[in-house]
XYZ file of C-alpha atoms in Angstrom:
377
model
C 20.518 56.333 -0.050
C 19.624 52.594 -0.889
C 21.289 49.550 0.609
C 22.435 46.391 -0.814
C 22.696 42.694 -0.312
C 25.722 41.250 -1.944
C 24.794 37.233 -3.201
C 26.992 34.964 -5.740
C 26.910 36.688 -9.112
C 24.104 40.129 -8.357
C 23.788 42.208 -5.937
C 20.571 42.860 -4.465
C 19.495 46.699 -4.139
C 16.838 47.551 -1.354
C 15.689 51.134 -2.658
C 13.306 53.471 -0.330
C 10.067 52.246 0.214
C 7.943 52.459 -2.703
C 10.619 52.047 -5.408
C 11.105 48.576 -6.830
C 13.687 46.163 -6.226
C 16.341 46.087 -8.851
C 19.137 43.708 -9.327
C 22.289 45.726 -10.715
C 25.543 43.702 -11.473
C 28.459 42.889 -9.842
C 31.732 41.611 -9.803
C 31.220 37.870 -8.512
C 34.656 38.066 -6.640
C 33.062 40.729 -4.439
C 29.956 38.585 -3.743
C 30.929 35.647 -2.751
C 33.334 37.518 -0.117
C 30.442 39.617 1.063
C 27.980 36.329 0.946
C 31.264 34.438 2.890
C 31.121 37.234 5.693
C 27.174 37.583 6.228
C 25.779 34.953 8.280
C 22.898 33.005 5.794
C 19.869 34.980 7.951
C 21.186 38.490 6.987
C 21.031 37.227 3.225
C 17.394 37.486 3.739
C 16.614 39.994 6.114
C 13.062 39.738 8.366
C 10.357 42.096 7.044
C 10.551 45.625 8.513
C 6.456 45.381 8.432
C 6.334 48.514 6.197
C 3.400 47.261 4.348
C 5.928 47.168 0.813
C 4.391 45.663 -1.568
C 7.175 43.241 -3.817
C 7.415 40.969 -6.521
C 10.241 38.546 -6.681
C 11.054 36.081 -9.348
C 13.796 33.432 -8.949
C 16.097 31.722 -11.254
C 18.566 29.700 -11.902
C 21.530 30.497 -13.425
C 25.277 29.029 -13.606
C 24.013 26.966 -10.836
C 23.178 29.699 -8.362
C 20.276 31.115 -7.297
C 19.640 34.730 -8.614
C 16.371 37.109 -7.855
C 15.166 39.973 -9.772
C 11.607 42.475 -9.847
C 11.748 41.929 -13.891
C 9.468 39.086 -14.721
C 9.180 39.683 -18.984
C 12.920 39.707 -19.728
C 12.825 38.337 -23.405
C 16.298 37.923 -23.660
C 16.140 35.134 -21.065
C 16.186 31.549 -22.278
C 14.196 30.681 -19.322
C 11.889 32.093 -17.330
C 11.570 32.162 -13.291
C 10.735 28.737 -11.541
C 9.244 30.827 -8.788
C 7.403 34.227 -8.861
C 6.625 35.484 -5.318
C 4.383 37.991 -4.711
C 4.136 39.855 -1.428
C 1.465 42.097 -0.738
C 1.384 42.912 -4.420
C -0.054 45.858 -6.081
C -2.710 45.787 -8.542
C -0.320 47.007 -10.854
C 2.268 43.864 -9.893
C -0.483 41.718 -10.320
C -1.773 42.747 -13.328
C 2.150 42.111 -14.748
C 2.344 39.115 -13.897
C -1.209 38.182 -15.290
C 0.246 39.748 -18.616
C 3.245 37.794 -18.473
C 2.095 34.163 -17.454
C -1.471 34.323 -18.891
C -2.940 33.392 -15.750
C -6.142 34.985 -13.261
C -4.287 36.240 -10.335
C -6.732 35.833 -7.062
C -7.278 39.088 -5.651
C -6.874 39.121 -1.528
C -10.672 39.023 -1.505
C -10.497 35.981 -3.135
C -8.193 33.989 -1.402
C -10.133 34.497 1.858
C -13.286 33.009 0.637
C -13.465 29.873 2.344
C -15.568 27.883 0.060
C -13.029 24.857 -1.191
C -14.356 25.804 -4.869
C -12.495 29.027 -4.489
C -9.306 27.596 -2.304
C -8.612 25.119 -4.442
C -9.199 24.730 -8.709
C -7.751 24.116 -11.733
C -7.884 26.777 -14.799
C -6.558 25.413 -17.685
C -3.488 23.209 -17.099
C -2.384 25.208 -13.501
C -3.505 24.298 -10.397
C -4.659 26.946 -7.657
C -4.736 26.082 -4.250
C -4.776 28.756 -1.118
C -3.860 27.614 2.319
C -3.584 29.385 5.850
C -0.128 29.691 7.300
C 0.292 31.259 11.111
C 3.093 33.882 11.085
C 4.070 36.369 14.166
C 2.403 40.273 13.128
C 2.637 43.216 14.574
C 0.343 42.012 17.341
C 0.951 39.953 20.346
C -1.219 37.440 19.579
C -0.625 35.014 16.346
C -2.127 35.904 13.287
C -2.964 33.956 9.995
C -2.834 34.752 6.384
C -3.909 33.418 3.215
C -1.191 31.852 0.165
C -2.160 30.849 -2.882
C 0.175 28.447 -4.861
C -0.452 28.290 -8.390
C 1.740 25.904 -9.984
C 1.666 24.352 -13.780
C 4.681 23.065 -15.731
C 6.552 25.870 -16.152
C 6.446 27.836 -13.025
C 5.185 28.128 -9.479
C 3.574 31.277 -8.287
C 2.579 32.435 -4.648
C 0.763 35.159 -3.603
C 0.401 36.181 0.040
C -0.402 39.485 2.496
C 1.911 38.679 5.481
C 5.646 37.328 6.208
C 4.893 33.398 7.344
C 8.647 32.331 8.780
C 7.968 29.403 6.768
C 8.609 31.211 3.392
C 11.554 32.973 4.805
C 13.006 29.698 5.721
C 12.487 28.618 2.306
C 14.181 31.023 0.744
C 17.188 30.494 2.863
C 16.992 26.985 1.565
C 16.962 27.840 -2.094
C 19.929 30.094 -1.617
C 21.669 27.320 0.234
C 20.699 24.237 -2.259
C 19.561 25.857 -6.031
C 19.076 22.278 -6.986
C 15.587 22.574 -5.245
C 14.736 24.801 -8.523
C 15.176 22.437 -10.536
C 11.563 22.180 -11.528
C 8.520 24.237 -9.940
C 7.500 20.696 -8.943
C 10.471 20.306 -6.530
C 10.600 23.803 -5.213
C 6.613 23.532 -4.317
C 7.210 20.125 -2.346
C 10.447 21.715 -0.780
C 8.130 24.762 0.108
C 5.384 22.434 1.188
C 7.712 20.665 3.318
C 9.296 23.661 4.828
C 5.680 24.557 6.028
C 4.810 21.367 7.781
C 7.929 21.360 9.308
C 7.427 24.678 10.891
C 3.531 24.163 11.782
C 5.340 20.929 13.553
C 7.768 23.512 15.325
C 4.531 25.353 16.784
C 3.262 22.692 17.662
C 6.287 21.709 19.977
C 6.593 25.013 21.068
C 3.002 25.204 22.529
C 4.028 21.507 24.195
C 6.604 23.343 26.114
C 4.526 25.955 26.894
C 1.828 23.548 28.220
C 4.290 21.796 30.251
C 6.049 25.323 31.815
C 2.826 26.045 32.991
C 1.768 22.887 34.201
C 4.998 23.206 36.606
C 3.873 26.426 37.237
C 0.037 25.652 38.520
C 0.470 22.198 40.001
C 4.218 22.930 41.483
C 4.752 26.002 42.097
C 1.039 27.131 42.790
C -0.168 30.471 42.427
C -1.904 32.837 45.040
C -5.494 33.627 45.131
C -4.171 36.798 46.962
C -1.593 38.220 44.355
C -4.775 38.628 41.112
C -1.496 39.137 38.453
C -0.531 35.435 39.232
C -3.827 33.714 37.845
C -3.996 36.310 35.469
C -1.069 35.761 33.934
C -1.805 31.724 34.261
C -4.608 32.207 32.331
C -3.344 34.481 29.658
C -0.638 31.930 28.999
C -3.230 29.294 28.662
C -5.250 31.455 25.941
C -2.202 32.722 23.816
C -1.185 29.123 23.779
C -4.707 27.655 22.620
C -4.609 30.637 19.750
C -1.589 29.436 18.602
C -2.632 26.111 18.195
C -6.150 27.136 17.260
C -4.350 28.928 14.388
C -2.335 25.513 13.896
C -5.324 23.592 13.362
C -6.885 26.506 10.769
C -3.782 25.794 8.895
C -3.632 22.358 9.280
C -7.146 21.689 7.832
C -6.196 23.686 4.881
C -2.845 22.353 3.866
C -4.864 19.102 4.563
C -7.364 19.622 1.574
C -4.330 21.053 -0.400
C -2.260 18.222 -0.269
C -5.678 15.902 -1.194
C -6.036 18.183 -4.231
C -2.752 17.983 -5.437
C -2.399 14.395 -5.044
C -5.601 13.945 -7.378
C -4.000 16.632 -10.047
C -0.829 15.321 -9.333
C 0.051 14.881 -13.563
C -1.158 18.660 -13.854
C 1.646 19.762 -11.800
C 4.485 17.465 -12.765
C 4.916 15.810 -9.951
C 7.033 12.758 -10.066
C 6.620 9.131 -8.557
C 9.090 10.122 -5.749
C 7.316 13.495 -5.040
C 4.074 11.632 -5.591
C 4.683 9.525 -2.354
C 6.629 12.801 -0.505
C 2.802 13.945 -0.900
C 1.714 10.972 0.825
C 4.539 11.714 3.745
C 3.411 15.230 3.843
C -0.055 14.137 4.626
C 0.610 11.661 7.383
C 2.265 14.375 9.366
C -0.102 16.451 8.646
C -2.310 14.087 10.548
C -0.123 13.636 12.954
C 0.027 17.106 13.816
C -3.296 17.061 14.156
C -3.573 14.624 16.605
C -0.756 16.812 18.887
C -2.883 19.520 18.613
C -5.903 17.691 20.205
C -3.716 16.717 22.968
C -2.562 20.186 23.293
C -5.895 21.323 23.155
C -6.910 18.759 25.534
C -4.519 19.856 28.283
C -4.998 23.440 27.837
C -8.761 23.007 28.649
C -7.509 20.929 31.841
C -5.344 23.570 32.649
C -7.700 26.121 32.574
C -9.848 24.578 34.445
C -7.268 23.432 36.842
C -6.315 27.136 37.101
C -9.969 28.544 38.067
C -10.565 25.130 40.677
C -7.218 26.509 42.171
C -8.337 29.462 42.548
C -11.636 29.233 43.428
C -10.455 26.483 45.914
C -8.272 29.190 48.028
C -10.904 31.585 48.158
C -13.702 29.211 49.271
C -11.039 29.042 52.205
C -10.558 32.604 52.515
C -13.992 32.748 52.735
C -14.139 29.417 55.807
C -11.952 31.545 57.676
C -14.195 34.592 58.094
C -17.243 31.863 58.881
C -15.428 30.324 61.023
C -14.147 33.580 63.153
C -17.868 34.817 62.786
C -18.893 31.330 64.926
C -16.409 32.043 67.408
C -17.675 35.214 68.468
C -20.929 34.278 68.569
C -20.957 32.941 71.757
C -19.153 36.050 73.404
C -21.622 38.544 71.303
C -24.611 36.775 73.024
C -23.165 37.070 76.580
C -22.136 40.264 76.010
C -25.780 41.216 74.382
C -27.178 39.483 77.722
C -25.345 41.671 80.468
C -25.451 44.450 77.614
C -29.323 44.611 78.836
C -30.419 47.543 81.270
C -32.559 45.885 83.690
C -32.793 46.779 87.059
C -32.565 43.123 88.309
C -29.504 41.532 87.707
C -27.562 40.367 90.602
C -24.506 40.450 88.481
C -24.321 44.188 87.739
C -23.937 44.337 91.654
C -21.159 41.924 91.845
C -17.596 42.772 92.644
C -16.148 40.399 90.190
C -19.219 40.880 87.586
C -17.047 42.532 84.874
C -14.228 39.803 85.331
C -17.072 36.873 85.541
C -18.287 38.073 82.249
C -14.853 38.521 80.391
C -13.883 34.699 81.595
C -16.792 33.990 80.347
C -16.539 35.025 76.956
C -13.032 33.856 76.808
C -14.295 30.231 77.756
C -16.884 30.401 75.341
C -15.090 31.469 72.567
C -11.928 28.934 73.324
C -14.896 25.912 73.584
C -16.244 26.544 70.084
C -12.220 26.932 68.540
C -11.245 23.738 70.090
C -15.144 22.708 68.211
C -13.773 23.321 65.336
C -10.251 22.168 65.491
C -11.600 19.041 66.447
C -13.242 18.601 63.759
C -10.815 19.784 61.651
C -12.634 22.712 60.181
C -9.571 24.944 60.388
């Protein structure tokens, strides 16, 4: 049995996995109470990770936002703004490629890192391929490759993995359809949404930094309990992936928005988005710089964490020196009377056993008191 999302003017079938998405119709009465009742998240549910692949294309129509899996719909006076492929089958590509006229990247492709081959025009569209971070079914962050091909008529992106960022962009376009107004407008909207949430990161591994600052210099961790420094240090690395995968992105999007700036007639970009480019790339810079300060602290951290540690056992280590020193003095008395000649007064003695015992004791108190003087312990 299939489920479905309810959204002004279609409703939205989810079918089995590895059936394609349909749109069927329905009453718009219905929707809009179903879309009143569903918080906006639900209207785009997270990925389930099933590997699925999915084509999406986007409209507008009667000033809503509508989706459908049929790209070559003849009867349509317009065609999508936005075509969104997701992990798409060679057959889903190869559609599309029939439909639009243009050379699909393959994921081989997109993954080449020469900037030849992430970012070119073919004809009057512009390709350019960026790294986004997203959360996969790992623990630590992963990246992915999107391509954006954009030209005059319609703005394509092809990806292998969920980036939040294109979630949150689609909860946008539900919200506001005037963002589809043009591909133009939906591809600086979508650019936007991604430097926003590559700024979010970025915060996120500020607070991180400065929870386990508190935590090292503050609280303090034991040499003795191993899981405390271990986990200090984990923390430090999963934090210095995440912004290691910040700055992958970062340098990407950074060469994307150059391009596009230069081919900025080619895509249709107005004077306003012209200079939203320009916005785009200072905080893109300015990310950057975060990151180098986060980066900067984590390495200070780290090495803050191993000093730490390596500071408490250096005095683990004192403490058994010192103790060794101690009893020096009463192991060499005790070696001297521990010696079986037959001349020795003092094996003869009454007191000899209690002589000997006092005098370990004293010798052993003179070199503590050595010490504490000193301030060695």
């Amino acid at each position: 049995m299939k489920s479905s999302l309810f959204l002004p003017g279609f409703v939205l079938a989810m079918p089995a996995e590895g059936k394609n998405v349909t749109v069927e119709p329905a009453k718009t009465r219905r929707a809009s109470a179903v879309a009143a009742v569903l918080p906006l998240p639900l209207l785009w549910p997270q990925p389930t990770g099933t590997g699925a692949a999915m084509l999406t294309a986007y409209r507008i129509e009667d000033g809503l936002t509508t989706t459908s899996s049929l790209i070559a719909e003849t009867a349509e006076a317009r065609g999508p703004f936005w075509i969104d492929l997701c992990d798409p089958s060679a057959e889903e590509r190869h559609l599309v490629e029939k439909v639009t006229g243009l050379d699909i990247p393959t994921r081989e492709e997109m993954v080449e890192i020469e900037s030849s081959s992430r970012v070119y025009q073919d004809g009057n569209t512009l390709f350019m391929t960026a790294t986004l971070p997203y959360a996969g079914s790992k623990s630590t962050p992963e990246a992915t490759a999107v391509t954006f091909a954009i030209n005059a008529d319609q703005l394509i992106t092809v990806r292998h993995g969920e980036p939040l960022s294109i979630e949150l962009f689609r909860q946008r376009l539900v919200k506001d359809p005037a963002i589809g107004a043009s591909p133009a407008q939906a591809l600086m909207t979508l650019l936007d949404v991604i430097v926003d949430r590559l700024a979010d990161l970025v915060e996120l591994a500020a607070g991180e930094v400065d929870t386990m600052s508190t935590t090292i210099f503050h609280q303090g961790i034991s040499a003795r309990k191993s899981g405390d420094y271990k986990n200090a240090i984990k923390k430090v690395g999963s934090t210095g992936m995440m912004i290691a995968k910040v700055h992958e992105s970062n340098a990407t999007l950074t060469r994307l928005v150059y391009f596009l700036s230069q081919c900025a007639a080619v895509a249709g970009l107005s004077k306003e988005q012209r200079s939203q480019l320009k916005g785009l790339g200072r905080d893109l810079r300015s990310i950057r710089e975060h990151g180098a300060a986060i980066d900067n602290k984590l390495n200070f951290l780290l090495d803050a964490t191993v000093g730490l540690v390596n500071l408490e056992q250096n005095q683990i280590i004192k403490i058994f020196s010192v103790v060794a020193v101690v009893f020096m003095p009463p192991t060499l008395i005790a070696s001297v009377y521990g010696m079986n000649f037959s001349d020795m007064p003092e094996l003869r003695w009454a007191l000899g056993y209690e002589f000997s015992v006092v005098l370990m004791l004293a010798s052993a108190l003179v070199t503590w008191g050595f010490f504490r003087i000193k301030k060695l312990l």
